[in-house]
Each structure stands twice: as C-alpha cells, then as structure tokens.
Short mmCIF file of C-alpha atoms and ligand atoms in Angstrom, two decimals:
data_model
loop_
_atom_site.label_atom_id
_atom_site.label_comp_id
_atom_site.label_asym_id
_atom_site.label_seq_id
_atom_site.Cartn_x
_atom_site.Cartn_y
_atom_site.Cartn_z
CA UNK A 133 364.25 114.43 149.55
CA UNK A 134 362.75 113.05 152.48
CA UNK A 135 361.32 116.45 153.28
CA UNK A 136 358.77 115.92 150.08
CA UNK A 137 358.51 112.37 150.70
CA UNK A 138 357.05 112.79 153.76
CA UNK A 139 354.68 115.65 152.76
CA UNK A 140 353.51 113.65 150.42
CA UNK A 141 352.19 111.11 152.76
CA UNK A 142 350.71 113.37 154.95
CA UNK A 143 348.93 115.26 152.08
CA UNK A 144 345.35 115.24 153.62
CA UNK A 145 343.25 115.41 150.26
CA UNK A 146 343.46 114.81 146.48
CA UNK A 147 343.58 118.37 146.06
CA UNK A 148 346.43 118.91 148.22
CA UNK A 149 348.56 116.38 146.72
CA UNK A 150 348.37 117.19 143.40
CA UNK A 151 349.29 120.87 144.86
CA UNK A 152 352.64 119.17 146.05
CA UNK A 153 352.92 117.20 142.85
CA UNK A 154 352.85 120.31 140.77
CA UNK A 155 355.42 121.96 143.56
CA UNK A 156 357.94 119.59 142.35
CA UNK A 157 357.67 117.64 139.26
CA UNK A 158 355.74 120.47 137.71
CA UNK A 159 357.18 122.56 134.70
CA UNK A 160 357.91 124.96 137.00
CA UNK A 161 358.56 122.32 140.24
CA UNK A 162 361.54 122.12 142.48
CA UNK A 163 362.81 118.66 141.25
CA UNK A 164 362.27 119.89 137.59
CA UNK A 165 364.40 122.61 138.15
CA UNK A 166 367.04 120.56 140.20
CA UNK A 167 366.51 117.99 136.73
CA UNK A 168 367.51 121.18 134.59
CA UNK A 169 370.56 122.11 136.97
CA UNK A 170 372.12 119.09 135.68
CA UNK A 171 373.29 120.58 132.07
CA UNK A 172 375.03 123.26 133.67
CA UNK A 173 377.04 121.50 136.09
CA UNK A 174 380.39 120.01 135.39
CA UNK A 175 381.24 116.79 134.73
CA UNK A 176 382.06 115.00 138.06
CA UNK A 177 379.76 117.13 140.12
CA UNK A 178 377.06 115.69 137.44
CA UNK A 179 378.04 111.42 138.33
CA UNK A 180 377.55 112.39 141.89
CA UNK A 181 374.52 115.00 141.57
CA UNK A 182 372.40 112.93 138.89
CA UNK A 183 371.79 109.98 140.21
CA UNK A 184 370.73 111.57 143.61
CA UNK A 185 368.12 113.57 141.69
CA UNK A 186 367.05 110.47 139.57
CA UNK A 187 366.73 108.71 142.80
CA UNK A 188 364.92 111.78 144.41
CA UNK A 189 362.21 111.89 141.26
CA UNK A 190 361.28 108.18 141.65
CA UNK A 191 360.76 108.58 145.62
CA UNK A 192 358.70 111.38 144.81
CA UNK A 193 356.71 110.36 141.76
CA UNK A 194 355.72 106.03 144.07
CA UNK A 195 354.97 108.36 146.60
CA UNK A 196 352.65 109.91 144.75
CA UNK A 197 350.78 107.16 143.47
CA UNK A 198 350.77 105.27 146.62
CA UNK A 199 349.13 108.20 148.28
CA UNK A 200 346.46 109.25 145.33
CA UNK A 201 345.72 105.25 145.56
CA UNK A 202 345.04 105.28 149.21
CA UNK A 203 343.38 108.73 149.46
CA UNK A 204 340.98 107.69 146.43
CA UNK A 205 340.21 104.37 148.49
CA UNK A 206 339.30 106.20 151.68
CA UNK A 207 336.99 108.32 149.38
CA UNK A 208 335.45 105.45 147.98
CA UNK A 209 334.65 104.25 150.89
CA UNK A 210 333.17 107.53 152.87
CA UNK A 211 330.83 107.67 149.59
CA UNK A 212 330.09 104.06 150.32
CA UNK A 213 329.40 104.41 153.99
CA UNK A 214 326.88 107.84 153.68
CA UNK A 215 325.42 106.46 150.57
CA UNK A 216 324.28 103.36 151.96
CA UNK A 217 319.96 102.64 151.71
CA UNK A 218 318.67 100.82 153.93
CA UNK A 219 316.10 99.01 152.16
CA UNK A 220 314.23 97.66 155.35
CA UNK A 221 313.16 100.99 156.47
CA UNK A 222 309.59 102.20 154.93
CA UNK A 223 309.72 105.15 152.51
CA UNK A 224 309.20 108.00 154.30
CA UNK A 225 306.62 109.22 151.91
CA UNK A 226 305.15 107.22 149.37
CA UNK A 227 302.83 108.69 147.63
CA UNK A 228 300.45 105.64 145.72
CA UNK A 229 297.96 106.35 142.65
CA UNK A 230 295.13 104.03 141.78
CA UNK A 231 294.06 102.38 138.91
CA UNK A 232 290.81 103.78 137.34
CA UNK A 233 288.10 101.10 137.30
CA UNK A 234 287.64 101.87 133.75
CA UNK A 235 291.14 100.63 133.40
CA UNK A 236 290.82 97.61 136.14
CA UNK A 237 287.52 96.83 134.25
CA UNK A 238 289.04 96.83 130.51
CA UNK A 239 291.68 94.56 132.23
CA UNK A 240 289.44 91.95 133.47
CA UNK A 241 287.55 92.00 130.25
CA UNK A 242 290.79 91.54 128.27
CA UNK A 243 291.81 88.83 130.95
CA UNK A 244 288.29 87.23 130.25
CA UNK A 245 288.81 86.97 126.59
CA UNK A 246 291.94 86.24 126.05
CA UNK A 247 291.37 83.17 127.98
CA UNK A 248 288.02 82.22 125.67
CA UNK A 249 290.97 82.76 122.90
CA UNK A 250 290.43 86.45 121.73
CA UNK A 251 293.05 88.69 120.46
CA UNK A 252 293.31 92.56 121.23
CA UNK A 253 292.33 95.05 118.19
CA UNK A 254 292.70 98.24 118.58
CA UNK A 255 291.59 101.40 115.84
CA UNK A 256 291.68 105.02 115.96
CA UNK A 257 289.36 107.78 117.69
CA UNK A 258 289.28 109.74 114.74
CA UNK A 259 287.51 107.79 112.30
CA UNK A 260 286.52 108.10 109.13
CA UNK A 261 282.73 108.30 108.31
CA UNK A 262 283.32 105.34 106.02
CA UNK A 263 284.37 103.10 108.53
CA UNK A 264 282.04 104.69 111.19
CA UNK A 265 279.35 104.52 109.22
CA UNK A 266 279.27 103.69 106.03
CA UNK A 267 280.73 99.91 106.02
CA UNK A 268 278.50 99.14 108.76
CA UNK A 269 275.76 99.29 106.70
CA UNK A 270 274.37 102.36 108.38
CA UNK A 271 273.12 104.63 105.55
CA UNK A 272 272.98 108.28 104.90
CA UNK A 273 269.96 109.00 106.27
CA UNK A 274 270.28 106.53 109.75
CA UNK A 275 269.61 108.81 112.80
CA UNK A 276 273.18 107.95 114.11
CA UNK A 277 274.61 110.32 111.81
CA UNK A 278 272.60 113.12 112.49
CA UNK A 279 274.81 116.21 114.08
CA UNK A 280 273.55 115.92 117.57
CA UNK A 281 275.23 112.14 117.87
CA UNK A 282 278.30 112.75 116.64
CA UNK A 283 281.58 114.70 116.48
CA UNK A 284 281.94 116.16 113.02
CA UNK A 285 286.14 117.05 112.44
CA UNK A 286 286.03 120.56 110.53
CA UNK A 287 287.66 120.78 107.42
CA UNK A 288 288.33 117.99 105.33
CA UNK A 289 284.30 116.37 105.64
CA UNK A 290 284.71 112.88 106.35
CA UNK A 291 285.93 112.52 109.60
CA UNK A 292 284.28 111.88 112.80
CA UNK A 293 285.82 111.10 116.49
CA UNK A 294 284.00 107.41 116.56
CA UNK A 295 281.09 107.34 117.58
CA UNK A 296 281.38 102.98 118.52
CA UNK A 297 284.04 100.92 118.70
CA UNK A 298 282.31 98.50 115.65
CA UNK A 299 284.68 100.51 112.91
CA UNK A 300 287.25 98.12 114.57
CA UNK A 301 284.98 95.27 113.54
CA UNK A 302 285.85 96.10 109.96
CA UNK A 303 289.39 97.29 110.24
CA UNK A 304 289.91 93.82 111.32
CA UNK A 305 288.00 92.42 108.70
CA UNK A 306 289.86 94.32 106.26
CA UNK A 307 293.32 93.60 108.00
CA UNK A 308 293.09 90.26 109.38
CA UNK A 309 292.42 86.55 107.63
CA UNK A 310 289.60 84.93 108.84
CA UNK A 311 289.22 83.00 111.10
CA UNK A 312 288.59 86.11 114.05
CA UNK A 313 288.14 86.24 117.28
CA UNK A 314 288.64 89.76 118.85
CA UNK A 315 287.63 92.48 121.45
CA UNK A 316 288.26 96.18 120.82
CA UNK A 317 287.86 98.35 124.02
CA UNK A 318 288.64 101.91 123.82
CA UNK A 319 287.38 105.29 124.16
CA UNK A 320 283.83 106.70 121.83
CA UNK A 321 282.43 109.71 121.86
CA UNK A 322 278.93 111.13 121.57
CA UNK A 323 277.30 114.75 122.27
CA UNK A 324 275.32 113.88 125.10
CA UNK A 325 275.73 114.44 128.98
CA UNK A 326 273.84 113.66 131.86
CA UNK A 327 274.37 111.14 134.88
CA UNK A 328 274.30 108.44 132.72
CA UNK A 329 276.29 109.93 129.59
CA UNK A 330 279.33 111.83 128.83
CA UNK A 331 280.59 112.80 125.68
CA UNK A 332 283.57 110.43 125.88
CA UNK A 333 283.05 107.03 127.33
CA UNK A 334 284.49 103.93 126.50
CA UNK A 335 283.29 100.84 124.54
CA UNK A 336 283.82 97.09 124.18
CA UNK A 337 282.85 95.52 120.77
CA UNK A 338 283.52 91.79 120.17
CA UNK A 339 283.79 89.77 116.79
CA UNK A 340 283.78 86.31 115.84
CA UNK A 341 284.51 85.21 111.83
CA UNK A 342 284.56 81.86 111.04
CA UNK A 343 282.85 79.16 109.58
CA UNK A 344 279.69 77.72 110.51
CA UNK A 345 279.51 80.32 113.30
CA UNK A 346 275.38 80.91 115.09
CA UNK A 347 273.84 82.90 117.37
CA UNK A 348 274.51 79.57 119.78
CA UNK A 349 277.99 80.48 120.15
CA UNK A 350 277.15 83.86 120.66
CA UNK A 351 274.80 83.49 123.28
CA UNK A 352 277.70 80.78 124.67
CA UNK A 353 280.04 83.54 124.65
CA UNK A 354 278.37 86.04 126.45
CA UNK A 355 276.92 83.95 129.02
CA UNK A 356 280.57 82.64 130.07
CA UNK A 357 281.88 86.07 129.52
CA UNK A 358 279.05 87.64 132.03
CA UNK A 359 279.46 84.98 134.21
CA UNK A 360 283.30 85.46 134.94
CA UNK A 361 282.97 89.11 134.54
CA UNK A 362 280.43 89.40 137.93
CA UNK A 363 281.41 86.14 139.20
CA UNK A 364 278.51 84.71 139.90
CA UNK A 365 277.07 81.33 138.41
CA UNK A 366 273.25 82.57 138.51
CA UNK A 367 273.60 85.15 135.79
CA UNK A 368 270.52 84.88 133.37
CA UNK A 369 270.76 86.43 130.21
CA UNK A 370 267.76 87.21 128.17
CA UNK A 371 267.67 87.79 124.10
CA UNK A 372 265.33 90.54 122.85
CA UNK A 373 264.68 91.19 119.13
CA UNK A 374 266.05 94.16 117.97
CA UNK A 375 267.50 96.15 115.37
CA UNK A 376 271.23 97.16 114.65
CA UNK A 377 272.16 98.00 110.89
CA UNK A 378 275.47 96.25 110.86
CA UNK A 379 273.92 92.76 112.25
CA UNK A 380 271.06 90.24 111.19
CA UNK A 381 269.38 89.18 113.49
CA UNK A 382 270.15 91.40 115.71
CA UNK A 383 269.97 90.83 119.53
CA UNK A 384 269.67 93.39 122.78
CA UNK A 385 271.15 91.31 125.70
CA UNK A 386 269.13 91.85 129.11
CA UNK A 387 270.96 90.67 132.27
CA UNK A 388 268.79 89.60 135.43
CA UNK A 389 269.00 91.49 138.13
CA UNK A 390 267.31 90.64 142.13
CA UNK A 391 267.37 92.18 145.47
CA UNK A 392 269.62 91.09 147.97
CA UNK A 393 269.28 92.52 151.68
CA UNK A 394 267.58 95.44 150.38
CA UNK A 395 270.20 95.95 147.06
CA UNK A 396 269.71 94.91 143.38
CA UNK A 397 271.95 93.08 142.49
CA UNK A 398 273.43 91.08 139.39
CA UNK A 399 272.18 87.43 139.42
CA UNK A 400 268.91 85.66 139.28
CA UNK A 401 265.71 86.79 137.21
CA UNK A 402 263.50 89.03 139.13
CA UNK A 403 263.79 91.85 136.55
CA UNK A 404 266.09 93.02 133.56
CA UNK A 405 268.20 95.08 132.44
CA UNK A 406 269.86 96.06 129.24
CA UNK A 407 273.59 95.46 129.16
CA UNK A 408 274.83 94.30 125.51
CA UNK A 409 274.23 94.68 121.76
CA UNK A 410 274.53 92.19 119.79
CA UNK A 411 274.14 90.13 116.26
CA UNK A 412 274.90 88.15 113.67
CA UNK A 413 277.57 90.16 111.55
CA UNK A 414 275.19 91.16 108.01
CA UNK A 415 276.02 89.51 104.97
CA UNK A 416 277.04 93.08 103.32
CA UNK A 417 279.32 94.35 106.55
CA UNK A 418 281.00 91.21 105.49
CA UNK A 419 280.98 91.64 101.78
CA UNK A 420 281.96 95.65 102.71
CA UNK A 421 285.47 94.32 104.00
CA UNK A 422 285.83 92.26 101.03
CA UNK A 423 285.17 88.98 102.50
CA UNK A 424 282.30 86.44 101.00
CA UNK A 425 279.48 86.11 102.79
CA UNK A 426 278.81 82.73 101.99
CA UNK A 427 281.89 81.45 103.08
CA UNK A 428 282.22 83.62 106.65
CA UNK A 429 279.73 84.10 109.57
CA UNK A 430 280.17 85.73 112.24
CA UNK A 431 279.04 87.87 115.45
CA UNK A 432 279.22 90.87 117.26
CA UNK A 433 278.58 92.57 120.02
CA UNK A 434 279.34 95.96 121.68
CA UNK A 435 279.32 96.99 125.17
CA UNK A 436 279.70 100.08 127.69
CA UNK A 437 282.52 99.29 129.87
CA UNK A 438 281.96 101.99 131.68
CA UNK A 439 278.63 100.75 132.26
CA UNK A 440 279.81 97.25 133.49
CA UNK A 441 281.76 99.22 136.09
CA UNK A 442 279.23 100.52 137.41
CA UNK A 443 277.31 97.87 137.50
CA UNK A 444 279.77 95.58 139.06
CA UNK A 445 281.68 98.12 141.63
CA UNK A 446 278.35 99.96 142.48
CA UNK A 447 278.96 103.99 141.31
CA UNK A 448 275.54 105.66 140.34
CA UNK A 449 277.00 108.44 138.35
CA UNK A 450 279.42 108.29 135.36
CA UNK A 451 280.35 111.68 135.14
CA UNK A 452 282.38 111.35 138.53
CA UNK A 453 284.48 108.99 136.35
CA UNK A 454 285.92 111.47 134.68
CA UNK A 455 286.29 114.25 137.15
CA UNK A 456 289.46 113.46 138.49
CA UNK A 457 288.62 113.90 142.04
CA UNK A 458 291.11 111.90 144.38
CA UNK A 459 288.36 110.90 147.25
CA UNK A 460 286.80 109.24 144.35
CA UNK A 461 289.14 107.57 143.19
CA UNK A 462 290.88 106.90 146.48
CA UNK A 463 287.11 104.76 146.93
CA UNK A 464 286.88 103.34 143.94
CA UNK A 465 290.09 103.02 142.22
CA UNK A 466 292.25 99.89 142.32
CA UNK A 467 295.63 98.38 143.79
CA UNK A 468 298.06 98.32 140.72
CA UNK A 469 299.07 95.14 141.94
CA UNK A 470 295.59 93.96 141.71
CA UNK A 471 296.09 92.30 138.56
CA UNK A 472 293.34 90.87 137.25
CA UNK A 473 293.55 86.72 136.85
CA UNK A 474 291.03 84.19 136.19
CA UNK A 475 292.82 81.90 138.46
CA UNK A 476 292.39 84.52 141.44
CA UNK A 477 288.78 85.58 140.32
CA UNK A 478 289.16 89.51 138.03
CA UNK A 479 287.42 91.30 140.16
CA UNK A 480 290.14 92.44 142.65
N1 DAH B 165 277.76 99.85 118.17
C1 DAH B 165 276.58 99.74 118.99
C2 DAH B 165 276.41 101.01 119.81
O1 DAH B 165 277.29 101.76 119.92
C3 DAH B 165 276.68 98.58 119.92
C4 DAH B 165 276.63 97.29 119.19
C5 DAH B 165 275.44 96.67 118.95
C6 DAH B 165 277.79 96.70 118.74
C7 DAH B 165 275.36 95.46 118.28
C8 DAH B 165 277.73 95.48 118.07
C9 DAH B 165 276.49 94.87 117.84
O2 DAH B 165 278.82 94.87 117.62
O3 DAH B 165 276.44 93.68 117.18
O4 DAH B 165 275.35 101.22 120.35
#
C-alpha cells in the first residue's frame, strides 16, 4: 500500500500520475483487481482482506488528488512566472502609422462645426444623377454634366460616382425636419488630373435651413469657421458675385493671403485667393426636397478639403496625397493622438 502511496507523491508530472492512477484503480489496475479478488475468497479471509483493500483504495485515490492539486499549482505558477510582461520596458518594435492630413483636416473641420452646432451628414459616392444633378437645379444641358466631368456607372443610366458633396444638401433636406445645420465631408470624383486635381478628392459642403436665415450669417459662419480653421485672427474674407445653379445669390469666397519672411501666407489682405463656394440655397432646390420656400431659407457652401490642407500644412502637390508613399506621409501625416480640440487649438 505504502509502496503506491509513496509513488504517488513522487509522481513528477500530471502525465505520470495519471499513468500510476490508471496502474491501479484502472479497469485493468492492481487495486481493481485486488477489489475483484474479494468475491472469490472465503468468508473470514474476506472480514480481514476487505477492509485492508477499502482502506488501501482511499490512501490511493487522497493521494491522488492531493498530488494532481499540488502538481497543477506548481504549473500554474511556472506559467505565471515565464508569462509575466513587464509593462515598463519599451516595445521592442513598434511600428506607428500616421494619420492622413486629409483625415486630421476633416477632423478639425468636424471639431470646428460641431462646436458652431452642426451635425454630421453623410451620403453615398454613387449617386444618382437626380440627386447629383437634377435637384440642384442644374439642368440637362449645364456643362457639369457633360462626360468629361463626370463618372458615368454603365448599365442602368442614371448613376454617377458624385461629382460634389451638395447631393447631401438635399438628402438632408429630404430626410431631416428643418431647422438644419450640417457639414458633409467625404470623397467626389471628377475626370481630371494634374498637380492640382485628381480624379477622387474630397469635399466639404455646409447647409443651414431655418427661418429668417441671410447671407449675414453666412458670411458669420465662414469667417469664424476660417478663422479657427488657420488660427489666425487676421483672416479677411472677400465675397465675389458669382454663379452656382443650386444657390441665389451665389457667392465665391476669396481668402487674403500676405508674405511673411519671404512665404505667402494665410492672413491679412495683400492678395486673394479662392477658397469656398457659396450661396443662398434657391427657392426651387428647396421646393425640389419638398420643403416651401417661403417658409425656409437657407445657405450653402462647399469646399476642397483637400485644398485647405494644403493650404494650411504647406504641400504644393495633391497627387502625392494619394500616392501612398511613407516619407510623405512620415512628413506630413499626423500623431493619432493628436486629436483635434478647440480648447487645444485643431491644428495639431
Ligand atoms: N458643389 C460646388 C462644387 O463642387 C461647390 C459649392 C458651391 C457648394 C456653392 C455649395 C455652394 O454648397 O453653395 O464646385
């Protein structure tokens, strides 16, 4: 008996134990067949013999379980001990992406907004020419549609990948009670490329629905937009007459640029440039998303965000934005814990 015992608690793994445990309680084990002795024994030799193999079966079977207890502790613990991280050492390798100033940018803008109280709308690249085109009051014959602008879809006729972000303007119309107040950035598309175009490149529109609404609080909203978007109190903004289907008046927004140790920069008034297009929202795109005209008033304006980037982190040609090169976006890209905040100014 004590011959097992002791094996038992010398057994040096799990594996080995259960080896002993199947040696002799096992079907086929000494103490089972030493159990199965008992029926052929006679009477008195069984009083003495049976409790002595009881006895031996309940040595066996503690000892057992004391030593699968303390052999599955000390395993525990090894695992414990050459598992342990030590969390104050640097990763050895860490490799760390970037995000895309298109993506920082589109942050700060949202960031921007939402604080002036505008909601996020988004609305699908493939759009149909209705909502491309047609509800924005841009007719058959407008330029904009013709085949070297846009992205016909083959087959079906009608659909285009957008060629603006203003659809959104009336998906929002269409979906949303007035009063509005919302930006839409996302991805457009055009067939063009050069430096200064790709055929995808992303978009900003803005639109306000509400009563009593005037080209004051547009010009309001774009100022303090501008302003907290370059961060710079001296930003001039200058209204030019122009001519966008879907708005009336409509408005091109020139920002004032001047030279600072040799650079132009943002700020002041020395010359302009273009950066926003903009309007009162027409009386029909109104009426088109089933609103009255008399009651709402609105505006809108639309943006290149890609644009803004460049104008704010300095890159001179857009197509690098897109090539995926790491040196370039090593330079330009952003910390991902560079959240934008207007409390700690957007631009990281
Ligand atoms: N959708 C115009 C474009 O892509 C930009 C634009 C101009 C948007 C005037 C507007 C607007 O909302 O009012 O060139």
């Amino acid at each position: 008996m004590s011959n097992w015992v002791e094996q038992i608690e010398a057994a040096p793994s799990l594996a080995a134990l259960e080896e002993l445990r199947v040696a002799a309680l096992g079907k086929s084990g000494a103490i089972t067949a030493k159990l199965k002795s008992l029926g052929a024994m006679d009477a008195d030799t069984r009083t003495v013999e049976a409790p002595r193999i009881h006895a031996e079966r309940e040595a066996v079977t503690s000892a057992i379980a004391a030593r699968k207890e303390a052999l599955e502790f000390a395993e525990l613990e090894e695992r414990l001990a050459t598992e342990r991280l030590d969390l104050s050492l640097p990763a050895p390798f860490a490799p760390t992406g970037s995000i895309h100033p298109v993506a920082q940018v589109m942050d700060e803008l949202t960031e921007i907004f939402a604080d002036l109280g505008f909601a996020v709308a988004e609305g699908p690249e493939i759009e149909d020419d209705w909502h491309n085109f047609t509800a924005l009051n841009i007719p058959e014959a407008h330029p904009a549609r013709a085949m070297q602008d846009t992205f016909y879809i083959e087959g079906d006729g009608h659909r285009v990948l957008r060629t603006h972000t203003s659809p959104v303007q009336i998906r929002t119309m269409q979906s949303q009670k007035p009063p509005i107040r919302i930006i839409a950035p996302g991805r457009v598309y055009r067939s063009d490329s050069d430096a200064t175009h790709t055929p995808m490149f992303h978009q900003i529109e803005g639109l306000v629905i509400d009563k009593g609404i005037t080209m004051g609080h547009l010009k309001w909203t774009l100022e303090t937009f501008l302003k907290a978007f370059f961060e710079r109190d001296d930003i001039v903004l200058r209204l030019r007459p122009s001519y966008f289907p879907f708005t009336e008046p409509s408005a091109e927004v020139d920002i004032g640029w001047s030279t600072e140790k040799g650079r132009r920069v943002v700020g002041g008034s020395e010359g302009w440039m273009e950066v926003l297009g903009s309007g009162m929202v027409h009386p029909k795109v109104i009426a088109n998303c089933g609103l009255d005209p008399d009651e709402w008033q609105g505006f809108a304006f639309g943006t290149g965000v890609d644009r803004l980037a460049m104008l704010k982190y300095g890159m001179d040609d857009l197509r690098a934005f897109f090539d995926g090169d790491l040196r370039w976006l090593k330079h330009y890209g952003f910390k991902f814990l560079d959240v934008p905040t207007l409390s700690g100014g957007v631009g990281a």
